């Protein structure tokens, strides 16, 4: 369980969000220490840093091993749906505290250049490769589309060439990866950026530390 005195913050250890997450904490007035404990100058904000793979952060926060976490909204929503659907220990109180304004990307459908795509119903009967099966399933259900989901943990853009899928649903930032694989983006289902989130009713002591860090109202 998270330490009582310290607000425990889980961030990505390596990868795209690591340096911006550290920069965000720096801009909150914290300096990183050798022991991964962060302090402001007055030592009133006690924060402990946990650096892990982004995929593990929602579970660490859900299980209250960490108090708050920083991940992409894409990872947050995917794991939120998965954890809420867990019959044994459903997690109900995942909550976005703040959008952080970095790590922008979108989760979009992309099709091979030789495939016609005019409307969402063109997805019916197709095989769609993704690393985000929960988000995709939710979208397909909400839009009454009957398609097959093919899960891949990475390199989703290669799926059409390998005949694993007709279409992909993957993260896009500049669009260069799609171009390199003769794919074109046709429909965005989620605009994402890094977010700060929690899953617990924080103690008043930790609430104080958190608001001294980020201040202001919750974004939602
Ligand atoms: O090791 P760990 O599991 O922690 O990291 P990871 O490899 O799972 O994640 P990482 O570091 O690649 O991304 C972390 C987060 O950054 C994602 O969850 C997103 O919220 C955000 N982000 C922002 C992106 C991108 N931009 C992005 N472009 N995540 C991935 N991509 C990939 C995308 O999957 C595709 O392969 O980049 C490619 C597309 O980029 P463009 O610029 O060619 O369109
Ligand atoms: Zn990851």
Short mmCIF file of C-alpha atoms and ligand atoms in Angstrom, two decimals:
data_model
loop_
_atom_site.label_atom_id
_atom_site.label_comp_id
_atom_site.label_asym_id
_atom_site.label_seq_id
_atom_site.Cartn_x
_atom_site.Cartn_y
_atom_site.Cartn_z
CA UNK A 1 0.00 0.00 0.00
CA UNK A 2 1.08 3.57 -0.63
CA UNK A 3 3.07 5.27 2.14
CA UNK A 4 0.91 7.39 4.44
CA UNK A 5 3.13 10.49 4.43
CA UNK A 6 4.10 10.52 0.76
CA UNK A 7 1.89 11.02 -2.24
CA UNK A 8 3.01 8.17 -4.50
CA UNK A 9 3.13 9.07 -8.21
CA UNK A 10 3.55 6.38 -10.88
CA UNK A 11 5.13 7.51 -14.15
CA UNK A 12 6.49 5.76 -17.23
CA UNK A 13 10.08 4.57 -16.70
CA UNK A 14 11.16 4.94 -20.34
CA UNK A 15 9.35 5.86 -23.50
CA UNK A 16 7.48 8.83 -24.83
CA UNK A 17 5.95 10.13 -21.59
CA UNK A 18 8.93 9.81 -19.25
CA UNK A 19 10.73 13.11 -19.75
CA UNK A 20 7.54 15.21 -20.07
CA UNK A 21 6.19 13.59 -16.87
CA UNK A 22 9.39 14.51 -15.03
CA UNK A 23 9.24 17.99 -16.51
CA UNK A 24 5.62 18.35 -15.34
CA UNK A 25 6.63 17.37 -11.79
CA UNK A 26 9.55 19.79 -12.02
CA UNK A 27 7.17 22.57 -13.06
CA UNK A 28 5.07 21.70 -9.99
CA UNK A 29 8.14 22.79 -8.00
CA UNK A 30 9.60 19.38 -7.20
CA UNK A 31 13.24 18.37 -7.41
CA UNK A 32 14.11 14.70 -7.89
CA UNK A 33 16.25 13.13 -5.17
CA UNK A 34 18.57 10.11 -5.37
CA UNK A 35 16.00 7.97 -3.54
CA UNK A 36 13.14 8.88 -5.92
CA UNK A 37 11.56 11.00 -3.25
CA UNK A 38 10.66 14.44 -4.49
CA UNK A 39 10.47 17.54 -2.39
CA UNK A 40 9.59 21.13 -2.93
CA UNK A 41 11.89 23.76 -1.44
CA UNK A 42 9.92 23.99 1.82
CA UNK A 43 9.73 20.18 2.07
CA UNK A 44 5.97 20.50 2.45
CA UNK A 45 5.11 18.48 -0.66
CA UNK A 46 6.26 14.95 -0.05
CA UNK A 47 6.08 12.90 -3.22
CA UNK A 48 7.45 9.48 -3.96
CA UNK A 49 8.09 8.48 -7.56
CA UNK A 50 7.49 4.99 -8.94
CA UNK A 51 8.88 4.43 -12.47
CA UNK A 52 7.36 1.47 -14.36
CA UNK A 53 5.98 0.48 -17.78
CA UNK A 54 2.94 2.57 -18.63
CA UNK A 55 0.74 -0.54 -19.00
CA UNK A 56 1.26 -1.38 -15.30
CA UNK A 57 0.36 2.08 -13.98
CA UNK A 58 -3.48 1.73 -14.02
CA UNK A 59 -3.31 -1.49 -11.98
CA UNK A 60 -0.85 0.02 -9.45
CA UNK A 61 -3.22 2.94 -8.96
CA UNK A 62 -6.34 0.74 -8.96
CA UNK A 63 -4.82 -1.43 -6.23
CA UNK A 64 -3.81 1.71 -4.33
CA UNK A 65 -0.15 0.75 -4.37
CA UNK A 66 0.29 4.21 -5.91
CA UNK A 67 -1.95 7.21 -5.23
CA UNK A 68 -1.88 8.85 -8.66
CA UNK A 69 -0.45 8.03 -12.07
CA UNK A 70 0.46 9.65 -15.37
CA UNK A 71 -0.42 7.77 -18.58
CA UNK A 72 -1.94 8.50 -21.97
CA UNK A 73 -5.72 8.81 -21.95
CA UNK A 74 -5.69 5.85 -24.37
CA UNK A 75 -4.03 3.58 -21.76
CA UNK A 76 -6.19 5.00 -18.95
CA UNK A 77 -9.50 4.36 -20.75
CA UNK A 78 -8.47 0.93 -22.06
CA UNK A 79 -7.47 -0.29 -18.59
CA UNK A 80 -10.44 1.44 -16.94
CA UNK A 81 -12.88 -0.52 -19.11
CA UNK A 82 -10.92 -3.73 -18.46
CA UNK A 83 -10.68 -3.22 -14.69
CA UNK A 84 -14.32 -2.16 -14.37
CA UNK A 85 -15.32 -5.33 -16.22
CA UNK A 86 -13.33 -7.52 -13.80
CA UNK A 87 -16.06 -9.47 -12.01
CA UNK A 88 -13.86 -10.53 -9.08
CA UNK A 89 -12.59 -7.05 -8.11
CA UNK A 90 -14.28 -4.36 -10.18
CA UNK A 91 -12.67 -0.91 -9.94
CA UNK A 92 -15.25 1.85 -9.99
CA UNK A 93 -13.55 5.07 -9.05
CA UNK A 94 -10.99 5.78 -11.76
CA UNK A 95 -10.97 9.54 -12.14
CA UNK A 96 -9.00 11.95 -14.34
CA UNK A 97 -7.56 14.75 -12.20
CA UNK A 98 -6.02 16.81 -14.99
CA UNK A 99 -5.14 16.78 -18.68
CA UNK A 100 -1.39 17.45 -18.95
CA UNK A 101 -1.02 18.83 -22.48
CA UNK A 102 1.74 16.51 -23.73
CA UNK A 103 1.82 13.08 -25.44
CA UNK A 104 -0.85 14.10 -27.96
CA UNK A 105 -1.99 11.38 -30.34
CA UNK A 106 -5.23 9.83 -31.56
CA UNK A 107 -6.64 6.33 -31.79
CA UNK A 108 -7.83 5.97 -35.37
CA UNK A 109 -8.97 3.48 -37.95
CA UNK A 110 -6.59 3.23 -40.89
CA UNK A 111 -7.11 1.26 -44.08
CA UNK A 112 -4.81 0.08 -46.89
CA UNK A 113 -4.71 2.64 -49.69
CA UNK A 114 -6.47 0.28 -52.11
CA UNK A 115 -9.52 -0.16 -49.84
CA UNK A 116 -12.56 2.09 -50.18
CA UNK A 117 -13.82 3.56 -46.90
CA UNK A 118 -16.71 6.01 -47.01
CA UNK A 119 -18.71 5.45 -43.84
CA UNK A 120 -18.45 3.64 -40.53
CA UNK A 121 -20.76 0.83 -41.68
CA UNK A 122 -18.02 -0.13 -44.16
CA UNK A 123 -16.34 -1.69 -41.08
CA UNK A 124 -19.04 -4.38 -40.92
CA UNK A 125 -17.66 -7.85 -41.53
CA UNK A 126 -14.05 -6.64 -41.40
CA UNK A 127 -11.13 -7.90 -39.28
CA UNK A 128 -9.64 -5.02 -37.29
CA UNK A 129 -6.21 -5.30 -35.65
CA UNK A 130 -5.56 -3.27 -32.50
CA UNK A 131 -3.70 -3.07 -29.19
CA UNK A 132 -6.83 -1.48 -27.67
CA UNK A 133 -9.47 -4.25 -27.79
CA UNK A 134 -11.65 -2.83 -24.97
CA UNK A 135 -11.86 0.66 -26.46
CA UNK A 136 -12.48 -0.78 -29.91
CA UNK A 137 -15.15 -3.21 -28.70
CA UNK A 138 -16.95 -0.37 -26.90
CA UNK A 139 -16.85 1.80 -30.02
CA UNK A 140 -18.13 -1.02 -32.26
CA UNK A 141 -20.99 -1.82 -29.86
CA UNK A 142 -22.00 1.85 -29.55
CA UNK A 143 -22.05 2.17 -33.33
CA UNK A 144 -23.80 -1.13 -34.03
CA UNK A 145 -20.91 -2.47 -36.07
CA UNK A 146 -20.26 -6.16 -36.38
CA UNK A 147 -16.53 -6.64 -36.93
CA UNK A 148 -13.87 -9.06 -35.68
CA UNK A 149 -11.18 -7.75 -33.34
CA UNK A 150 -7.64 -9.12 -33.79
CA UNK A 151 -5.43 -8.29 -30.79
CA UNK A 152 -1.76 -7.41 -31.36
CA UNK A 153 0.45 -6.03 -28.58
CA UNK A 154 2.46 -3.85 -31.01
CA UNK A 155 3.43 -3.24 -34.67
CA UNK A 156 -0.27 -3.15 -35.51
CA UNK A 157 0.43 -1.32 -38.78
CA UNK A 158 1.91 -4.48 -40.27
CA UNK A 159 -1.31 -6.51 -39.84
CA UNK A 160 -2.93 -5.78 -43.25
CA UNK A 161 0.25 -6.77 -45.17
CA UNK A 162 0.41 -10.02 -43.18
CA UNK A 163 -3.29 -10.62 -43.95
CA UNK A 164 -3.96 -10.76 -40.23
CA UNK A 165 -6.57 -8.02 -40.59
CA UNK A 166 -8.26 -5.80 -43.19
CA UNK A 167 -8.08 -2.61 -41.17
CA UNK A 168 -6.19 -1.35 -38.12
CA UNK A 169 -7.17 0.75 -35.13
CA UNK A 170 -3.95 2.26 -33.77
CA UNK A 171 -2.33 5.37 -32.33
CA UNK A 172 -1.38 8.07 -34.81
CA UNK A 173 0.66 11.21 -34.15
CA UNK A 174 2.37 12.60 -37.27
CA UNK A 175 0.88 9.96 -39.60
CA UNK A 176 4.34 8.98 -40.92
CA UNK A 177 4.09 5.36 -39.77
CA UNK A 178 0.81 4.92 -41.65
CA UNK A 179 2.32 6.47 -44.79
CA UNK A 180 5.30 4.10 -44.61
CA UNK A 181 2.89 1.15 -44.53
CA UNK A 182 0.60 2.33 -47.35
CA UNK A 183 -2.22 2.97 -44.91
CA UNK A 184 -4.46 6.01 -44.62
CA UNK A 185 -6.23 7.32 -41.55
CA UNK A 186 -10.00 7.33 -42.04
CA UNK A 187 -11.70 7.86 -38.66
CA UNK A 188 -10.56 8.95 -35.21
CA UNK A 189 -12.25 7.30 -32.22
CA UNK A 190 -10.25 8.99 -29.43
CA UNK A 191 -8.12 12.11 -29.05
CA UNK A 192 -5.51 11.40 -26.41
CA UNK A 193 -2.94 13.22 -24.31
CA UNK A 194 -1.18 12.45 -21.03
CA UNK A 195 -3.40 12.67 -17.96
CA UNK A 196 -2.95 12.62 -14.19
CA UNK A 197 -5.42 10.22 -12.58
CA UNK A 198 -6.33 8.48 -9.34
CA UNK A 199 -8.54 5.63 -8.20
CA UNK A 200 -8.71 6.35 -4.49
CA UNK A 201 -10.32 8.58 -1.98
CA UNK A 202 -7.07 10.25 -0.93
CA UNK A 203 -6.52 11.09 2.73
CA UNK A 204 -6.82 14.80 3.55
CA UNK A 205 -3.02 14.93 4.01
CA UNK A 206 -2.48 13.56 0.50
CA UNK A 207 -5.22 15.77 -0.95
CA UNK A 208 -3.30 18.72 0.44
CA UNK A 209 -0.05 17.55 -1.15
CA UNK A 210 -1.84 16.97 -4.46
CA UNK A 211 -3.54 20.34 -4.53
CA UNK A 212 -0.30 22.07 -3.55
CA UNK A 213 1.17 20.38 -6.64
CA UNK A 214 -1.50 20.79 -9.26
CA UNK A 215 -3.97 23.21 -7.66
CA UNK A 216 -7.15 24.21 -9.48
CA UNK A 217 -10.31 22.29 -10.31
CA UNK A 218 -10.50 18.74 -11.66
CA UNK A 219 -10.64 18.53 -15.49
CA UNK A 220 -12.79 15.36 -15.77
O1 LIG B 1 7.68 0.59 -22.34
P1 LIG B 1 6.29 1.08 -22.10
O2 LIG B 1 5.26 -0.02 -22.10
O3 LIG B 1 6.20 1.96 -20.89
O4 LIG B 1 5.98 2.06 -23.33
P2 LIG B 1 5.11 1.84 -24.66
O5 LIG B 1 6.04 1.37 -25.72
O6 LIG B 1 3.88 1.03 -24.40
O7 LIG B 1 4.57 3.31 -24.93
P3 LIG B 1 5.23 4.55 -25.68
O8 LIG B 1 6.36 5.10 -24.88
O9 LIG B 1 5.48 4.26 -27.13
O10 LIG B 1 3.97 5.56 -25.64
C1 LIG B 1 3.47 6.00 -24.41
C2 LIG B 1 2.26 6.87 -24.70
O11 LIG B 1 2.65 7.97 -25.54
C3 LIG B 1 1.12 6.22 -25.47
O12 LIG B 1 0.28 5.40 -24.67
C4 LIG B 1 0.38 7.43 -26.01
O13 LIG B 1 -0.49 7.96 -25.03
C5 LIG B 1 1.52 8.45 -26.25
N1 LIG B 1 1.87 8.63 -27.67
C6 LIG B 1 1.96 9.83 -28.30
C7 LIG B 1 2.16 7.67 -28.57
C8 LIG B 1 2.43 8.32 -29.77
N2 LIG B 1 2.31 9.66 -29.58
C9 LIG B 1 2.80 7.54 -30.93
N3 LIG B 1 3.03 8.10 -32.00
N4 LIG B 1 2.24 6.33 -28.46
C10 LIG B 1 2.60 5.61 -29.54
N5 LIG B 1 2.86 6.14 -30.77
C11 LIG B 1 3.25 5.17 -31.85
C12 LIG B 1 2.04 4.50 -32.51
O14 LIG B 1 1.66 3.34 -31.79
C13 LIG B 1 2.58 4.18 -33.91
O15 LIG B 1 3.34 3.00 -33.89
O16 LIG B 1 3.95 5.82 -32.88
C14 LIG B 1 3.51 5.34 -34.16
C15 LIG B 1 2.75 6.41 -34.88
O17 LIG B 1 3.43 7.63 -34.82
P4 LIG B 1 3.44 8.61 -36.09
O18 LIG B 1 4.07 9.86 -35.59
O19 LIG B 1 4.25 7.94 -37.15
O20 LIG B 1 2.01 8.81 -36.52
ZN1 LIG B 2 3.32 0.23 -22.76
#
